[in-house]
Coordinates of C-alpha atoms in Angstrom, one line a residue:
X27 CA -118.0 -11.0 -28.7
X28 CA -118.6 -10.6 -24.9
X29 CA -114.7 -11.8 -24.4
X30 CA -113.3 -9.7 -27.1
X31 CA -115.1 -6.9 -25.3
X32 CA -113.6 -8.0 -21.8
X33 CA -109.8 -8.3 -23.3
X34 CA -110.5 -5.1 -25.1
X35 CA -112.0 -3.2 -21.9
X36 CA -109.0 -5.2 -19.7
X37 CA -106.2 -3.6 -22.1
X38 CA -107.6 0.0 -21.9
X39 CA -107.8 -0.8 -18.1
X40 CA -104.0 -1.7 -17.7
X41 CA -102.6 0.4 -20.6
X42 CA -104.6 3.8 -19.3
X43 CA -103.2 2.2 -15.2
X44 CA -99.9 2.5 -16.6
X45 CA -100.4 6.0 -18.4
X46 CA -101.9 7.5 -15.2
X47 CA -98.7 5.9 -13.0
X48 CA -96.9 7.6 -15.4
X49 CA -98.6 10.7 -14.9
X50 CA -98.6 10.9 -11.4
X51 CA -94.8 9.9 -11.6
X52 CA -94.0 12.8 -13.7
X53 CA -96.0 14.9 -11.8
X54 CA -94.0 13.9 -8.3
X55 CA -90.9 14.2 -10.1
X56 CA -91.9 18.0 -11.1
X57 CA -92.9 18.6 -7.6
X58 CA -89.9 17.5 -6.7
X59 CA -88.1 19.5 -9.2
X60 CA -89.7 22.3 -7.8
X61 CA -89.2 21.8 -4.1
X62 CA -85.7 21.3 -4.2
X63 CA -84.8 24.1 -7.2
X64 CA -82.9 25.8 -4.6
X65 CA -80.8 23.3 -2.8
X66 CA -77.3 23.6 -3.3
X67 CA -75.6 21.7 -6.0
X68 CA -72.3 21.3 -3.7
X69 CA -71.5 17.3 -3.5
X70 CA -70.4 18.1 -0.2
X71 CA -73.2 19.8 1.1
X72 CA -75.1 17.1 -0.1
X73 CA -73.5 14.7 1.7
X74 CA -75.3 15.8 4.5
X75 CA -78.5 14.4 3.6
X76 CA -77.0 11.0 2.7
X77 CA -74.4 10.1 4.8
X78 CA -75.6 7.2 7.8
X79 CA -79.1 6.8 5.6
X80 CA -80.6 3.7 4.7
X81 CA -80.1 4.8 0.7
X82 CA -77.2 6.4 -0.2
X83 CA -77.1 6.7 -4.1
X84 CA -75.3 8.5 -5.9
X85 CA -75.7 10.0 -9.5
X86 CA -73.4 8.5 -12.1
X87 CA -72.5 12.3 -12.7
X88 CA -71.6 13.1 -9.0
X89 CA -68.6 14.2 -9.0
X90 CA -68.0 12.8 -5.5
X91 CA -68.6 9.3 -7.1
X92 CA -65.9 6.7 -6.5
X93 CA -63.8 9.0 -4.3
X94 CA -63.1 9.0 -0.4
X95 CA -66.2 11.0 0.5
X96 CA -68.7 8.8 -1.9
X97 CA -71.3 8.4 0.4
X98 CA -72.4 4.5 -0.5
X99 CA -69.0 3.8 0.5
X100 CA -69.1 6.0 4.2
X101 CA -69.5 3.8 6.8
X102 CA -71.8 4.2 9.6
X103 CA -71.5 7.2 12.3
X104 CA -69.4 6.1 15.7
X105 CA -68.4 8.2 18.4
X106 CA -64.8 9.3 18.5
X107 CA -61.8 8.6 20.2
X108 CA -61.2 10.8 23.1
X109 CA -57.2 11.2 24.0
X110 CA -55.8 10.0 26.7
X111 CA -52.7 12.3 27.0
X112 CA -53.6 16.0 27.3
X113 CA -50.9 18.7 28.6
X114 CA -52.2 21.5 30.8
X115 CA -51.4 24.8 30.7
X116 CA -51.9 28.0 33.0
X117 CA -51.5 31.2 31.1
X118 CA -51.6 35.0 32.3
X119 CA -52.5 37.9 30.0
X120 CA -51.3 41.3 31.9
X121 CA -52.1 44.7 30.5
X122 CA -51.1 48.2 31.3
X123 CA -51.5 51.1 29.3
X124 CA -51.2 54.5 29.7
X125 CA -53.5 55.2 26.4
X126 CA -56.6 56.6 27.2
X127 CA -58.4 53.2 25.6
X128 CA -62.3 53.8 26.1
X129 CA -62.3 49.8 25.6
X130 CA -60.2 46.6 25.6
X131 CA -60.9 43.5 23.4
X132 CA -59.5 40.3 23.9
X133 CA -60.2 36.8 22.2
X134 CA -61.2 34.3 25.1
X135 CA -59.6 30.7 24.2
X136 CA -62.0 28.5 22.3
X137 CA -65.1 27.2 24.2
X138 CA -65.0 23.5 23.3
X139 CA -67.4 22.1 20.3
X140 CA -68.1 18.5 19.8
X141 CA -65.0 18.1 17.6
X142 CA -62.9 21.1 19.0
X143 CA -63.5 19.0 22.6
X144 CA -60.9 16.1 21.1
X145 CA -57.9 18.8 21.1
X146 CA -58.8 21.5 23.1
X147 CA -60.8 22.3 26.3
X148 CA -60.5 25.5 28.7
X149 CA -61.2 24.7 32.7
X150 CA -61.2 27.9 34.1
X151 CA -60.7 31.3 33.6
X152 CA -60.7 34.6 35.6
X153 CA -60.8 38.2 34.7
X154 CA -59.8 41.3 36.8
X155 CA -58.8 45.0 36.2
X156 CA -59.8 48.8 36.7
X157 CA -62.8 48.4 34.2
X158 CA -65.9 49.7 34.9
X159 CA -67.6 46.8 33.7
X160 CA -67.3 44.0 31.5
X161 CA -69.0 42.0 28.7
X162 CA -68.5 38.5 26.8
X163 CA -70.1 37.9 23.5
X164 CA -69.8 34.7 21.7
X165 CA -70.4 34.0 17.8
X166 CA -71.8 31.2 16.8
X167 CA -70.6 30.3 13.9
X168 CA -67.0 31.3 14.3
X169 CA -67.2 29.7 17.9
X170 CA -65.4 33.2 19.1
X171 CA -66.0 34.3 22.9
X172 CA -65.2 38.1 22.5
X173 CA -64.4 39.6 26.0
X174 CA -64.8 43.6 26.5
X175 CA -63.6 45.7 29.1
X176 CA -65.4 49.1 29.2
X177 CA -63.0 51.4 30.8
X178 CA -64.9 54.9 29.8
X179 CA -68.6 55.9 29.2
X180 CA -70.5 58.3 27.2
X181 CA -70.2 61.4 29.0
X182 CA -72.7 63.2 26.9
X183 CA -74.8 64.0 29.6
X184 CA -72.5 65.3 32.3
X185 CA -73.4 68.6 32.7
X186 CA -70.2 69.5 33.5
X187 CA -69.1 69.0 29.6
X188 CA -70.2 72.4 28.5
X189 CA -68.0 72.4 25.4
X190 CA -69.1 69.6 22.9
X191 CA -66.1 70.2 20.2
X192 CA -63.5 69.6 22.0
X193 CA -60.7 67.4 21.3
X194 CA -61.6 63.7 21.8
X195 CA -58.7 63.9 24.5
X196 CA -60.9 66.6 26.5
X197 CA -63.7 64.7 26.5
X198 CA -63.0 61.0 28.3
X199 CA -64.2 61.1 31.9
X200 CA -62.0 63.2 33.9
X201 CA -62.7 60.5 36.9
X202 CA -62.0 57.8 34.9
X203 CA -58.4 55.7 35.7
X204 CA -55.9 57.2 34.0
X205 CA -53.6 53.6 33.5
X206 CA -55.7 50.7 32.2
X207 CA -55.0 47.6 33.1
X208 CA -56.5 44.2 32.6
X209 CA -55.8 40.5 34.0
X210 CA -57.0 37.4 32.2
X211 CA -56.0 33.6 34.0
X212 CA -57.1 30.8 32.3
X213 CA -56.4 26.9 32.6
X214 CA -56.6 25.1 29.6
X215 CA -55.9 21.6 28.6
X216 CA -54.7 20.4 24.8
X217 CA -54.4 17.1 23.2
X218 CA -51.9 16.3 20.2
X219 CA -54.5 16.3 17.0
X220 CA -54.3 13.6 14.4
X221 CA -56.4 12.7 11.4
X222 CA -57.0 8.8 10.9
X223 CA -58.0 8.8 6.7
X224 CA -58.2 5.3 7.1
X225 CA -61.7 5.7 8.9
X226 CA -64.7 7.8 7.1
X227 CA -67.0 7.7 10.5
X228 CA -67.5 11.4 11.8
X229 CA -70.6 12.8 12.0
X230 CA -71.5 15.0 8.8
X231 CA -71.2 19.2 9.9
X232 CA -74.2 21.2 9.6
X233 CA -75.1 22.6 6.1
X234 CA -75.6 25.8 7.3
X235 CA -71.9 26.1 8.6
X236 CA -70.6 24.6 5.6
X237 CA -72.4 27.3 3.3
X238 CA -70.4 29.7 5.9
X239 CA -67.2 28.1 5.3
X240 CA -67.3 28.5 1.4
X241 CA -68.6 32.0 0.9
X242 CA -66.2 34.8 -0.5
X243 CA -65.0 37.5 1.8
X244 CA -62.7 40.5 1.1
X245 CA -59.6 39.1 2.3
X246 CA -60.1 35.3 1.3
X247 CA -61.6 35.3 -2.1
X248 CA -63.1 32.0 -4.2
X249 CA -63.7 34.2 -7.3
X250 CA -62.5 33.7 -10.4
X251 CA -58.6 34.5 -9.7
X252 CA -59.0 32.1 -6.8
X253 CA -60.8 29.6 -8.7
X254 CA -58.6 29.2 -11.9
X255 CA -55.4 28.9 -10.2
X256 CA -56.9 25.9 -7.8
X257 CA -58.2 24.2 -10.7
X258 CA -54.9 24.7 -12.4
X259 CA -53.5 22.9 -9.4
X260 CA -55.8 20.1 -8.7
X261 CA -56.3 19.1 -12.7
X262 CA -58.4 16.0 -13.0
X263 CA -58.3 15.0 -9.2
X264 CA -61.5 14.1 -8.1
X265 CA -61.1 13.4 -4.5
X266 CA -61.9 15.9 -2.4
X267 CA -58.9 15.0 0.5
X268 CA -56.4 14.3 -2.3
X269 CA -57.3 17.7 -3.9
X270 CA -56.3 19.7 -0.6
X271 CA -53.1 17.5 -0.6
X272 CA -52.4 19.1 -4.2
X273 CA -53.3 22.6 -3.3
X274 CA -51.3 22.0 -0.1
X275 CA -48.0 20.4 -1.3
X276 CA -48.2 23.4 -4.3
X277 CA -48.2 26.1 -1.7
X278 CA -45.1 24.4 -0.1
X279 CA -43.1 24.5 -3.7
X280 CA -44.4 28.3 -4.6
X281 CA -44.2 30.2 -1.5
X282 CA -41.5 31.9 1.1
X283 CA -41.9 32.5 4.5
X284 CA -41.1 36.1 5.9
X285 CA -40.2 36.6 9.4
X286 CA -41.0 40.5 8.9
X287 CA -44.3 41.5 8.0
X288 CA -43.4 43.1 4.5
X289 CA -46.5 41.0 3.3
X290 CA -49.0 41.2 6.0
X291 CA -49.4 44.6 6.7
X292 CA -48.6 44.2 10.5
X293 CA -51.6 46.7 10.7
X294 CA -55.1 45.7 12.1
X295 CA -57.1 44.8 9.1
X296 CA -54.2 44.3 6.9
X297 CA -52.9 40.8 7.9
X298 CA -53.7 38.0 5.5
X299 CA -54.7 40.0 2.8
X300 CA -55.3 36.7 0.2
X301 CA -56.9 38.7 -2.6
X302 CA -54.3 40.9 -2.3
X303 CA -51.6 38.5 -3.1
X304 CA -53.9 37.3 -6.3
X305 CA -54.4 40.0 -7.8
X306 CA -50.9 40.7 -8.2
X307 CA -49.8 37.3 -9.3
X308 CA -48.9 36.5 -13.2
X309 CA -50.9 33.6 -13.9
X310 CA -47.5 32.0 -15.0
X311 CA -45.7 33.1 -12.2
X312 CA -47.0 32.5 -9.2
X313 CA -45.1 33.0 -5.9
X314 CA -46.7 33.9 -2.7
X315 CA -44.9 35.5 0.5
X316 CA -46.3 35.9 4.3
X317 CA -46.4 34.2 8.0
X318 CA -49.0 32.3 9.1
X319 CA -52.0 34.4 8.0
X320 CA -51.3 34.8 4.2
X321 CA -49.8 31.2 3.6
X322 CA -52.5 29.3 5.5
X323 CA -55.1 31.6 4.4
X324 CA -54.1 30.8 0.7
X325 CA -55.2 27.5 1.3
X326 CA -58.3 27.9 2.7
X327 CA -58.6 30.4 -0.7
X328 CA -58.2 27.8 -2.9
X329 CA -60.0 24.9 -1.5
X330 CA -63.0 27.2 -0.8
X331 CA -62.7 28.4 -4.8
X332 CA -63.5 24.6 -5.7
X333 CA -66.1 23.9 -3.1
X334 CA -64.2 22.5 -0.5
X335 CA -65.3 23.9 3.1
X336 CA -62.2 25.6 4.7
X337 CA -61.4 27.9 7.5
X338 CA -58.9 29.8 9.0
X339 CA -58.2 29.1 13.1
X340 CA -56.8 31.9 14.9
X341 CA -54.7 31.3 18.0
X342 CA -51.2 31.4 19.8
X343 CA -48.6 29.2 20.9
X344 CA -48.0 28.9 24.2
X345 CA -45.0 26.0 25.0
X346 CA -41.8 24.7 23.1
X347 CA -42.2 22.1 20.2
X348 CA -41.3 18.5 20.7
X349 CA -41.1 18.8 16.8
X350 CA -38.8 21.6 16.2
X351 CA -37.6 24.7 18.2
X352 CA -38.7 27.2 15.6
X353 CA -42.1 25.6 16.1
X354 CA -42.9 27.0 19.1
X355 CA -42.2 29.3 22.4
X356 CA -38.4 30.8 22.3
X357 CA -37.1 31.5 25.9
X358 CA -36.5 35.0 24.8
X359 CA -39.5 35.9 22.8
X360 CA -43.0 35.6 25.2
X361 CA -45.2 38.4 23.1
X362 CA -46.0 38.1 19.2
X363 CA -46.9 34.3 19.3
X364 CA -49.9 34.6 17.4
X365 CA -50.1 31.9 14.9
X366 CA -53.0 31.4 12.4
X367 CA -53.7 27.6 11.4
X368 CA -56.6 26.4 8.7
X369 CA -58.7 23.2 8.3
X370 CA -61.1 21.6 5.4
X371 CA -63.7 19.3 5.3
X372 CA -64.1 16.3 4.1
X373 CA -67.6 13.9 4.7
X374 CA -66.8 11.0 6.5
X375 CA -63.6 12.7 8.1
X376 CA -64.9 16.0 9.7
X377 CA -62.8 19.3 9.9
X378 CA -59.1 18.0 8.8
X379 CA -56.2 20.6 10.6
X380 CA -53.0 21.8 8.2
X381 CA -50.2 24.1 8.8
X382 CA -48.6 25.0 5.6
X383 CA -47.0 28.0 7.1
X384 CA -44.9 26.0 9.7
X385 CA -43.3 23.9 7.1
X386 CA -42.0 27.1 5.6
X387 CA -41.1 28.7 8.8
X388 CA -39.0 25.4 9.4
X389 CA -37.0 25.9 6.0
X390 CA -36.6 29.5 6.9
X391 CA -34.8 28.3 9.9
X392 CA -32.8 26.1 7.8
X393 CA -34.2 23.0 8.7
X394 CA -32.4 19.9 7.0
X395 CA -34.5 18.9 3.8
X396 CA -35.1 15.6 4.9
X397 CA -36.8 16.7 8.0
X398 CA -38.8 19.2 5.9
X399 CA -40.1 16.3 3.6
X400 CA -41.4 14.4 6.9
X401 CA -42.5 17.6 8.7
X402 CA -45.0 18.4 5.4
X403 CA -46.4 14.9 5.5
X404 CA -47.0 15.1 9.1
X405 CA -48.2 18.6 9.0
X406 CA -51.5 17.4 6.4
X407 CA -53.8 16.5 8.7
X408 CA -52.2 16.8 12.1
X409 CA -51.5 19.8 14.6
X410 CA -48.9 19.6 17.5
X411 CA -51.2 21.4 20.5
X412 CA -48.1 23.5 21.8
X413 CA -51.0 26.2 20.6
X414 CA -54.3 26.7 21.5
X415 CA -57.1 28.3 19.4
X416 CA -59.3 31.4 19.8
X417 CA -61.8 31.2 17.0
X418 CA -62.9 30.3 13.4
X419 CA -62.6 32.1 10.3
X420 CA -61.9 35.8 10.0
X421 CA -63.3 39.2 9.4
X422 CA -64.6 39.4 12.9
X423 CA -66.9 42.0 13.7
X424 CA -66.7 43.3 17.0
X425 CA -70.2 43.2 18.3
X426 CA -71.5 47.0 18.7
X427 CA -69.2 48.8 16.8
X428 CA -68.6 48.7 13.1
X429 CA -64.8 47.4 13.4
X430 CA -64.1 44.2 11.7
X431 CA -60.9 42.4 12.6
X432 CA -58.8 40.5 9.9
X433 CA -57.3 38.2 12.1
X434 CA -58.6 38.6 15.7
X435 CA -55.6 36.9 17.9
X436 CA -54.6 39.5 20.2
X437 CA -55.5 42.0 22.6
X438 CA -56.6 45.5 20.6
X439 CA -57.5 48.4 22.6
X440 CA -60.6 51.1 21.3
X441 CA -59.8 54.8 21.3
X442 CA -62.9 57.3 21.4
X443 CA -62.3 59.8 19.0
X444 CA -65.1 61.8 20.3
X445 CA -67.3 60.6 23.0
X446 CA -70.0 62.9 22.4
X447 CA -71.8 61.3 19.8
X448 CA -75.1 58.6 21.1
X449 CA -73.5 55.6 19.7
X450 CA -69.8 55.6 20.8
X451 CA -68.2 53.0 19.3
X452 CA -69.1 53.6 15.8
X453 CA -67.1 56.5 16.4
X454 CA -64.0 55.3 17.2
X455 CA -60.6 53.8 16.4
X456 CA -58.3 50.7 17.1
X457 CA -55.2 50.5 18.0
X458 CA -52.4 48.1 18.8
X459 CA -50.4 47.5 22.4
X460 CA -46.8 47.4 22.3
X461 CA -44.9 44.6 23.8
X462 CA -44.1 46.6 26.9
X463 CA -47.7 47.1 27.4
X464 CA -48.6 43.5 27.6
X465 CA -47.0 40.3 29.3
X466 CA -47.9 37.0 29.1
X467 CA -46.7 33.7 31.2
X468 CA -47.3 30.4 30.5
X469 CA -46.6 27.5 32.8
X470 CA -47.2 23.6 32.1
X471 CA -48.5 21.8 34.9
X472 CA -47.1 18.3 35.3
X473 CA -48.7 14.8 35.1
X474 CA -48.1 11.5 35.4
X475 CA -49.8 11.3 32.0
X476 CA -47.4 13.7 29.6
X477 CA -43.4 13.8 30.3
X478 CA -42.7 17.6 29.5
X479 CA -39.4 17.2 27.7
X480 CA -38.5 20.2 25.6
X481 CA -36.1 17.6 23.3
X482 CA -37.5 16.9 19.8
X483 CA -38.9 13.7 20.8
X484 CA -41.7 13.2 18.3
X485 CA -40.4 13.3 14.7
X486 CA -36.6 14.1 15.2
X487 CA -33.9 13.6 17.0

């Protein structure tokens, strides 16, 4: 009797141990479910959190599994291989205007990051003018270093403005310049930038600027146009790198490249307009035209539309191309050479550069087809640094005011339209420099390390 009670009181024991594990593992798993309702469902994003850890599992039903950016198959973080050939550059922004500008806002070149450091890296850089004073503000997350020359103040307060409603041309400081002029020098130094797929060993980005990098804007949409047409493209493709390749090589058969700006706008906050375009496709029919803005900015459209991280990178060529001549400076042309790139990201491979646009600007300039076939394989996941950068992303908002720019890759002067109000520049306009307003020089210093021959030497001959 006494061991039939022992077995009996032993079972209860184990069978009511087991129940309560149970219980406490459903009730961890609830907590859990709880704690982590809002993270976001993004494989990507989530990669964060696994990549370089001592687990990394994956879900049978992540859609990452068995791809490039699987993270049991991402090998462990290593630092990254610096360049040893970089070309350097000394440029020279001049403007003079005889528009009564209260302001002048220029893009500064791209402060290095940890990743932006391996292609890109500014040494020095001087500023000088008739301003009264001057300001730099950077943006984090687009990495932009805004400089702004104050050339007028509020004269609200001079008693000698006795009139308040006069025109906005009566009201500027009547001791004020009346030409404005502005000089910005800068050294920079750029490295050719290529993309090894074969290695899956870059640090993951931060989640934060990821989350950045996919939202929906009113120029570059990932709504539901956006969305459909990319997964029209991309059709069963799983991998995230081969997807952009899709979206990329589709964008090369469906688009044209216009020299004129009948499709960007060629006005401020008109240039790139991506939703634009959409909107006034047939889903049948689809056939994009633009420069540099719209066609890049397609792509990072797309890929952001099916939860691939992309951005736009605004900046401006500033030598001749070793690849082709239509890809870079012309002797005769030295204003108008902004130029608007784009990147995705991939785990394991970082921020991957793309220029879609310059393949199409090559076959507008009748490139041979065989060098257009090369020139859009090289072009996926490698930039020729003829070109340095300003910024990430678009919509920039000038800090103060309530101006946002579309593409901000050139100087842009602010007109008061009547300085009496408190707050200035919310009561103002934008406008444009002509080309005789603004010169810029660039000159390549030499090296023993980089032969600066203007011959196609890279890819052809």
């Amino acid at each position: 009797m006494k061991r039939r009670n022992f077995l009996i009181t032993t079972l209860a024991g184990v069978f009511s141990g087991k129940i309560f594990a149970q219980t406490n593992n459903n009730n961890n798993n609830n907590n859990n479910n709880t704690a982590t309702t809002n993270i976001e469902t993004n494989p990507i994003l989530n990669i964060y959190t696994t990549q370089n850890s001592a687990t990394k599992k994956t879900s049978k039903n992540n859609p990452l599994r068995g791809t490039s950016a699987d993270p049991r198959h991402l090998p462990p973080i290593s630092a990254p291989n610096v360049p040893t050939v970089w070309n350097t550059y000394d440029a020279n922004f001049e403007i003079k205007t005889n528009k009564k500008v209260s302001s002048i806002w220029i893009p500064l070149p791209m402060i290095q990051t940890i990743q932006s450091s391996l292609y890109q890296k500014l040494l020095t850089i001087e500023i000088a003018g008739n301003f009264k004073k001057q300001r730099i503000f950077n943006q984090y997350k687009n990495n932009y270093h805004i400089l702004n020359a104050v050339y007028y103040e509020n004269n609200k307060n001079n008693k000698n403005n006795k009139n308040n409603n006069k025109d906005a041309d009566d009201n500027y400081d009547s001791n004020a310049e009346k030409t404005a002029n502005l000089s910005l020098n800068f050294t920079i130094q750029t490295a050719d930038r290529h993309t090894d797929f074969s290695k899956r060993n870059v640090a993951p980005e931060r989640v934060d600027i990821l989350k950045y990098y996919l939202e929906n804007s009113a120029l570059i949409p990932n709504d539901t146009t956006a969305k459909n047409l990319a997964t029209k493209i991309v059709n069963r493709i799983k991998d995230p790198i081969a997807k952009a390749r899709a979206i990329f090589d589709w964008i090369v058969e469906n688009s044209t490249y216009e020299m004129e700006n009948s499709a960007e706008n060629n006005t401020i906050n008109e240039r790139g307009n991506v939703r634009k375009q959409l909107e006034n496709q047939s889903i049948n029919n689809y056939h994009f035209r633009g420069r540099s803005a719209d066609l890049n900015g397609l792509f990072v459209s797309l890929c952001r539309s099916i939860g691939i991280p992309a951005r736009s990178v605004c900046g401006q060529r500033i030598a001749k191309s070793k690849l082709l001549p239509c890809l870079g400076i012309q002797d005769d042309v030295r204003t108008d050479l902004q130029h608007t790139r784009a990147e995705f990201y991939s785990p394991g491979c970082g921020w991957i550069p793309i220029d879609v646009s310059d393949v199409k600007r090559a076959e507008y300039f009748k490139t041979p087809e065989l060098e257009l076939k090369m020139l859009q394989t090289l072009l996926f996941g490698f930039w020729e640094m003829n070109w340095f950068a300003f910024g990430f992303g678009n919509e920039v908002m000038l800090n103060n005011t309530n101006h946002k720019i579309a593409f901000f890759d050139k100087v842009i002067g602010e007109q008061i339209k009547n300085n009496t109000n408190n707050n200035l520049n919310n009561n103002s306009q934008l406008l444009n420099f002509d080309n005789n307003e603004i010169n810029i020089n660039t000159t390549q210093q030499y090296n023993n390390s980089n032969n600066n021959n203007n011959n196609n030497i890279l890819l052809f001959n």
